[in-house]
Structures are given as C-alpha cells and as structure tokens.
C-alpha cells in the first residue's frame, strides 16, 4: 500500500509556490475589479439612477470600499510573506480560510443569499481543491458550502 505524502494536490512544492503567487495576483485583480464596480455603482447611485442596488444593506458604499481595501492590504501581506514561508500548506490553508470568512462578510453585507457575490464561493472551493491537501480541500469546501446557505 502506497503512503500518500504529497504536499498538495499539485505534488511539487515549487509548483505550489508558483500557484500561491498566481492566487495572490488573482485576488489583487478581484479587489481592483470590485473597487471599480463599487466606484461605478457609487457614481450611479449619486447621479440618481433607479437601478437595483447590490449594496442593499449599506448606508453608504464607503463600507464596501473599506472592506475591499482591507482585503487588498491583507493580500499585500501575503505577497510580502509568500517566499519566506516554510510551511506552505498551512500558508495556503490560512489564505483560503481567510478568503472564505472575508467572502462570508461581504455576502452578509450585500444582501445575504441574494447577493451577487455568493457565486465567488465556487472560486474559493476550486482554489482549495487545486492547492490544498485533501483534508484542507474538504474543510474549505465544507466551510464554503456552509457559508453559502
């Protein structure tokens, strides 16, 4: 019987480090995109547009800007640390759990189950299945499914 001691589903630790870098870059793209969408939405809201608001629970779009800026700052810390981390699997798991909690907060603040951000749970679960070990992938998928409902 073979003992499965792979570091991740990718197998190679150097490949995992490269994948972590791409995860961080994609998160930066998502934050920048979110800031652009929030800026456009804030402009429409100020100009008196009668479109349905995706920030239904917000008194002001400033909360969304602050939230996205905080996620971007945390991602900057990940970027600064990613080369010096010794336990790569724990670093990946920490990022994925942080993403899940951040997404849960964002979904809660933007209308709960009716939020347009609920579809992003799929991205976190996909990242967990590609980057994490089997246990961490199952934990992240389970947490994502729990938060999504």
PDB file of C-alpha atoms in Angstrom:
ATOM      1  CA  UNK A   1       0.000   0.000   0.000  1.00  0.00           C
ATOM      2  CA  UNK A   2       1.368   3.383  -1.020  1.00  0.00           C
ATOM      3  CA  UNK A   3       1.666   6.151   1.539  1.00  0.00           C
ATOM      4  CA  UNK A   4       0.439   9.426   0.066  1.00  0.00           C
ATOM      5  CA  UNK A   5       2.774  12.137   1.383  1.00  0.00           C
ATOM      6  CA  UNK A   6       2.258  14.721  -1.349  1.00  0.00           C
ATOM      7  CA  UNK A   7       2.468  18.287  -0.111  1.00  0.00           C
ATOM      8  CA  UNK A   8      -0.554  19.267  -2.156  1.00  0.00           C
ATOM      9  CA  UNK A   9      -2.714  18.075  -4.960  1.00  0.00           C
ATOM     10  CA  UNK A  10      -0.095  19.647  -7.248  1.00  0.00           C
ATOM     11  CA  UNK A  11       2.569  17.419  -5.674  1.00  0.00           C
ATOM     12  CA  UNK A  12       5.646  19.608  -6.255  1.00  0.00           C
ATOM     13  CA  UNK A  13       6.328  22.255  -3.540  1.00  0.00           C
ATOM     14  CA  UNK A  14       7.860  24.642  -6.106  1.00  0.00           C
ATOM     15  CA  UNK A  15       4.737  24.302  -8.256  1.00  0.00           C
ATOM     16  CA  UNK A  16       2.668  25.043  -5.158  1.00  0.00           C
ATOM     17  CA  UNK A  17       4.693  28.209  -4.504  1.00  0.00           C
ATOM     18  CA  UNK A  18       4.103  29.364  -8.094  1.00  0.00           C
ATOM     19  CA  UNK A  19       0.408  28.625  -7.705  1.00  0.00           C
ATOM     20  CA  UNK A  20       0.301  30.646  -4.488  1.00  0.00           C
ATOM     21  CA  UNK A  21       1.757  33.605  -6.392  1.00  0.00           C
ATOM     22  CA  UNK A  22      -0.996  33.283  -9.022  1.00  0.00           C
ATOM     23  CA  UNK A  23      -3.641  33.026  -6.294  1.00  0.00           C
ATOM     24  CA  UNK A  24      -2.365  36.271  -4.780  1.00  0.00           C
ATOM     25  CA  UNK A  25      -2.325  38.018  -8.173  1.00  0.00           C
ATOM     26  CA  UNK A  26      -5.864  36.852  -8.991  1.00  0.00           C
ATOM     27  CA  UNK A  27      -7.020  38.121  -5.615  1.00  0.00           C
ATOM     28  CA  UNK A  28      -5.488  41.536  -6.415  1.00  0.00           C
ATOM     29  CA  UNK A  29      -7.345  41.550  -9.741  1.00  0.00           C
ATOM     30  CA  UNK A  30     -10.590  40.692  -7.941  1.00  0.00           C
ATOM     31  CA  UNK A  31     -10.081  43.501  -5.415  1.00  0.00           C
ATOM     32  CA  UNK A  32      -9.322  46.037  -8.159  1.00  0.00           C
ATOM     33  CA  UNK A  33     -12.368  44.845 -10.108  1.00  0.00           C
ATOM     34  CA  UNK A  34     -14.526  45.115  -7.005  1.00  0.00           C
ATOM     35  CA  UNK A  35     -13.294  48.644  -6.378  1.00  0.00           C
ATOM     36  CA  UNK A  36     -14.099  49.586  -9.975  1.00  0.00           C
ATOM     37  CA  UNK A  37     -17.595  48.107  -9.739  1.00  0.00           C
ATOM     38  CA  UNK A  38     -18.190  49.867  -6.427  1.00  0.00           C
ATOM     39  CA  UNK A  39     -16.936  53.156  -7.928  1.00  0.00           C
ATOM     40  CA  UNK A  40     -19.251  52.834 -10.913  1.00  0.00           C
ATOM     41  CA  UNK A  41     -22.124  51.890  -8.636  1.00  0.00           C
ATOM     42  CA  UNK A  42     -21.440  54.818  -6.298  1.00  0.00           C
ATOM     43  CA  UNK A  43     -21.450  57.155  -9.310  1.00  0.00           C
ATOM     44  CA  UNK A  44     -24.792  55.777 -10.488  1.00  0.00           C
ATOM     45  CA  UNK A  45     -26.242  55.988  -7.006  1.00  0.00           C
ATOM     46  CA  UNK A  46     -25.158  59.592  -6.602  1.00  0.00           C
ATOM     47  CA  UNK A  47     -26.486  60.580 -10.017  1.00  0.00           C
ATOM     48  CA  UNK A  48     -29.935  59.293  -9.055  1.00  0.00           C
ATOM     49  CA  UNK A  49     -30.060  56.054 -11.020  1.00  0.00           C
ATOM     50  CA  UNK A  50     -33.028  53.850 -10.136  1.00  0.00           C
ATOM     51  CA  UNK A  51     -31.149  50.579 -10.743  1.00  0.00           C
ATOM     52  CA  UNK A  52     -31.356  47.848  -8.130  1.00  0.00           C
ATOM     53  CA  UNK A  53     -28.562  48.220  -5.618  1.00  0.00           C
ATOM     54  CA  UNK A  54     -26.241  45.293  -4.972  1.00  0.00           C
ATOM     55  CA  UNK A  55     -25.316  47.006  -1.717  1.00  0.00           C
ATOM     56  CA  UNK A  56     -28.833  46.811  -0.317  1.00  0.00           C
ATOM     57  CA  UNK A  57     -27.753  46.663   3.330  1.00  0.00           C
ATOM     58  CA  UNK A  58     -25.287  49.521   3.072  1.00  0.00           C
ATOM     59  CA  UNK A  59     -25.965  53.009   4.302  1.00  0.00           C
ATOM     60  CA  UNK A  60     -23.074  54.082   2.113  1.00  0.00           C
ATOM     61  CA  UNK A  61     -20.731  52.478  -0.415  1.00  0.00           C
ATOM     62  CA  UNK A  62     -17.822  53.561   1.781  1.00  0.00           C
ATOM     63  CA  UNK A  63     -18.145  50.335   3.758  1.00  0.00           C
ATOM     64  CA  UNK A  64     -17.603  48.320   0.595  1.00  0.00           C
ATOM     65  CA  UNK A  65     -14.557  50.417  -0.329  1.00  0.00           C
ATOM     66  CA  UNK A  66     -13.065  49.944   3.138  1.00  0.00           C
ATOM     67  CA  UNK A  67     -13.727  46.210   3.064  1.00  0.00           C
ATOM     68  CA  UNK A  68     -12.081  45.784  -0.343  1.00  0.00           C
ATOM     69  CA  UNK A  69      -9.136  47.940   0.744  1.00  0.00           C
ATOM     70  CA  UNK A  70      -8.673  45.723   3.825  1.00  0.00           C
ATOM     71  CA  UNK A  71      -8.719  42.593   1.670  1.00  0.00           C
ATOM     72  CA  UNK A  72      -6.176  44.216  -0.645  1.00  0.00           C
ATOM     73  CA  UNK A  73      -3.941  45.093   2.320  1.00  0.00           C
ATOM     74  CA  UNK A  74      -4.111  41.529   3.656  1.00  0.00           C
ATOM     75  CA  UNK A  75      -3.229  40.298   0.189  1.00  0.00           C
ATOM     76  CA  UNK A  76      -0.221  42.628   0.161  1.00  0.00           C
ATOM     77  CA  UNK A  77       0.952  40.997   3.380  1.00  0.00           C
ATOM     78  CA  UNK A  78       0.550  37.571   1.758  1.00  0.00           C
ATOM     79  CA  UNK A  79       2.616  38.750  -1.195  1.00  0.00           C
ATOM     80  CA  UNK A  80       5.393  40.042   1.062  1.00  0.00           C
ATOM     81  CA  UNK A  81       5.481  36.784   3.045  1.00  0.00           C
ATOM     82  CA  UNK A  82       4.954  34.134   0.383  1.00  0.00           C
ATOM     83  CA  UNK A  83       8.648  33.471  -0.399  1.00  0.00           C
ATOM     84  CA  UNK A  84       9.771  33.177   3.220  1.00  0.00           C
ATOM     85  CA  UNK A  85       7.053  30.797   4.419  1.00  0.00           C
ATOM     86  CA  UNK A  86       8.358  27.396   5.493  1.00  0.00           C
ATOM     87  CA  UNK A  87       5.029  25.571   5.920  1.00  0.00           C
ATOM     88  CA  UNK A  88       3.477  26.172   2.510  1.00  0.00           C
ATOM     89  CA  UNK A  89       0.412  24.026   3.173  1.00  0.00           C
ATOM     90  CA  UNK A  90      -0.509  25.983   6.304  1.00  0.00           C
ATOM     91  CA  UNK A  91       0.012  29.244   4.398  1.00  0.00           C
ATOM     92  CA  UNK A  92      -2.375  28.084   1.655  1.00  0.00           C
ATOM     93  CA  UNK A  93      -4.938  26.903   4.189  1.00  0.00           C
ATOM     94  CA  UNK A  94      -4.732  30.237   6.058  1.00  0.00           C
ATOM     95  CA  UNK A  95      -5.326  32.173   2.843  1.00  0.00           C
ATOM     96  CA  UNK A  96      -8.279  30.027   1.834  1.00  0.00           C
ATOM     97  CA  UNK A  97      -9.951  30.228   5.248  1.00  0.00           C
ATOM     98  CA  UNK A  98      -9.390  33.997   5.289  1.00  0.00           C
ATOM     99  CA  UNK A  99     -10.945  34.192   1.810  1.00  0.00           C
ATOM    100  CA  UNK A 100     -13.970  32.220   2.986  1.00  0.00           C
ATOM    101  CA  UNK A 101     -14.535  34.427   6.036  1.00  0.00           C
ATOM    102  CA  UNK A 102     -13.998  37.606   4.001  1.00  0.00           C
ATOM    103  CA  UNK A 103     -16.443  36.382   1.401  1.00  0.00           C
ATOM    104  CA  UNK A 104     -18.971  35.469   4.085  1.00  0.00           C
ATOM    105  CA  UNK A 105     -18.742  39.003   5.481  1.00  0.00           C
ATOM    106  CA  UNK A 106     -19.072  40.509   2.006  1.00  0.00           C
ATOM    107  CA  UNK A 107     -22.105  38.363   1.194  1.00  0.00           C
ATOM    108  CA  UNK A 108     -23.714  39.236   4.519  1.00  0.00           C
ATOM    109  CA  UNK A 109     -23.161  42.954   3.986  1.00  0.00           C
ATOM    110  CA  UNK A 110     -24.506  42.887   0.430  1.00  0.00           C
ATOM    111  CA  UNK A 111     -27.812  41.171   0.985  1.00  0.00           C
ATOM    112  CA  UNK A 112     -27.171  37.636   2.231  1.00  0.00           C
ATOM    113  CA  UNK A 113     -28.178  34.735  -0.013  1.00  0.00           C
ATOM    114  CA  UNK A 114     -29.453  37.158  -2.649  1.00  0.00           C
ATOM    115  CA  UNK A 115     -26.048  38.845  -3.000  1.00  0.00           C
ATOM    116  CA  UNK A 116     -24.313  38.771  -6.354  1.00  0.00           C
ATOM    117  CA  UNK A 117     -21.122  37.710  -4.548  1.00  0.00           C
ATOM    118  CA  UNK A 118     -22.384  34.254  -3.500  1.00  0.00           C
ATOM    119  CA  UNK A 119     -21.043  32.823  -6.749  1.00  0.00           C
ATOM    120  CA  UNK A 120     -17.483  33.531  -5.606  1.00  0.00           C
ATOM    121  CA  UNK A 121     -17.665  30.629  -3.152  1.00  0.00           C
ATOM    122  CA  UNK A 122     -17.095  28.420  -6.173  1.00  0.00           C
ATOM    123  CA  UNK A 123     -13.753  30.152  -6.851  1.00  0.00           C
ATOM    124  CA  UNK A 124     -12.535  29.616  -3.286  1.00  0.00           C
ATOM    125  CA  UNK A 125     -13.623  25.976  -3.304  1.00  0.00           C
ATOM    126  CA  UNK A 126     -11.904  25.469  -6.673  1.00  0.00           C
ATOM    127  CA  UNK A 127      -8.701  27.062  -5.363  1.00  0.00           C
ATOM    128  CA  UNK A 128      -8.862  24.817  -2.288  1.00  0.00           C
ATOM    129  CA  UNK A 129      -9.243  21.721  -4.408  1.00  0.00           C
ATOM    130  CA  UNK A 130      -6.301  22.694  -6.613  1.00  0.00           C
ATOM    131  CA  UNK A 131      -3.905  23.971  -3.963  1.00  0.00           C
ATOM    132  CA  UNK A 132      -4.737  22.255  -0.705  1.00  0.00           C
ATOM    133  CA  UNK A 133      -4.077  18.811   0.604  1.00  0.00           C
ATOM    134  CA  UNK A 134      -7.061  16.502   0.595  1.00  0.00           C
ATOM    135  CA  UNK A 135      -8.111  17.326   4.177  1.00  0.00           C
ATOM    136  CA  UNK A 136      -7.785  21.086   3.770  1.00  0.00           C
ATOM    137  CA  UNK A 137      -9.674  20.924   0.482  1.00  0.00           C
ATOM    138  CA  UNK A 138     -12.567  19.103   2.118  1.00  0.00           C
ATOM    139  CA  UNK A 139     -12.575  21.516   5.079  1.00  0.00           C
ATOM    140  CA  UNK A 140     -12.620  24.576   2.781  1.00  0.00           C
ATOM    141  CA  UNK A 141     -15.307  23.066   0.559  1.00  0.00           C
ATOM    142  CA  UNK A 142     -17.434  22.238   3.585  1.00  0.00           C
ATOM    143  CA  UNK A 143     -17.000  25.712   5.066  1.00  0.00           C
ATOM    144  CA  UNK A 144     -17.836  27.289   1.699  1.00  0.00           C
ATOM    145  CA  UNK A 145     -20.984  25.214   1.392  1.00  0.00           C
ATOM    146  CA  UNK A 146     -21.953  26.079   4.960  1.00  0.00           C
ATOM    147  CA  UNK A 147     -21.457  29.800   4.400  1.00  0.00           C
ATOM    148  CA  UNK A 148     -23.256  29.747   1.079  1.00  0.00           C
ATOM    149  CA  UNK A 149     -26.518  28.520   2.601  1.00  0.00           C
TER     150      UNK A 149
END
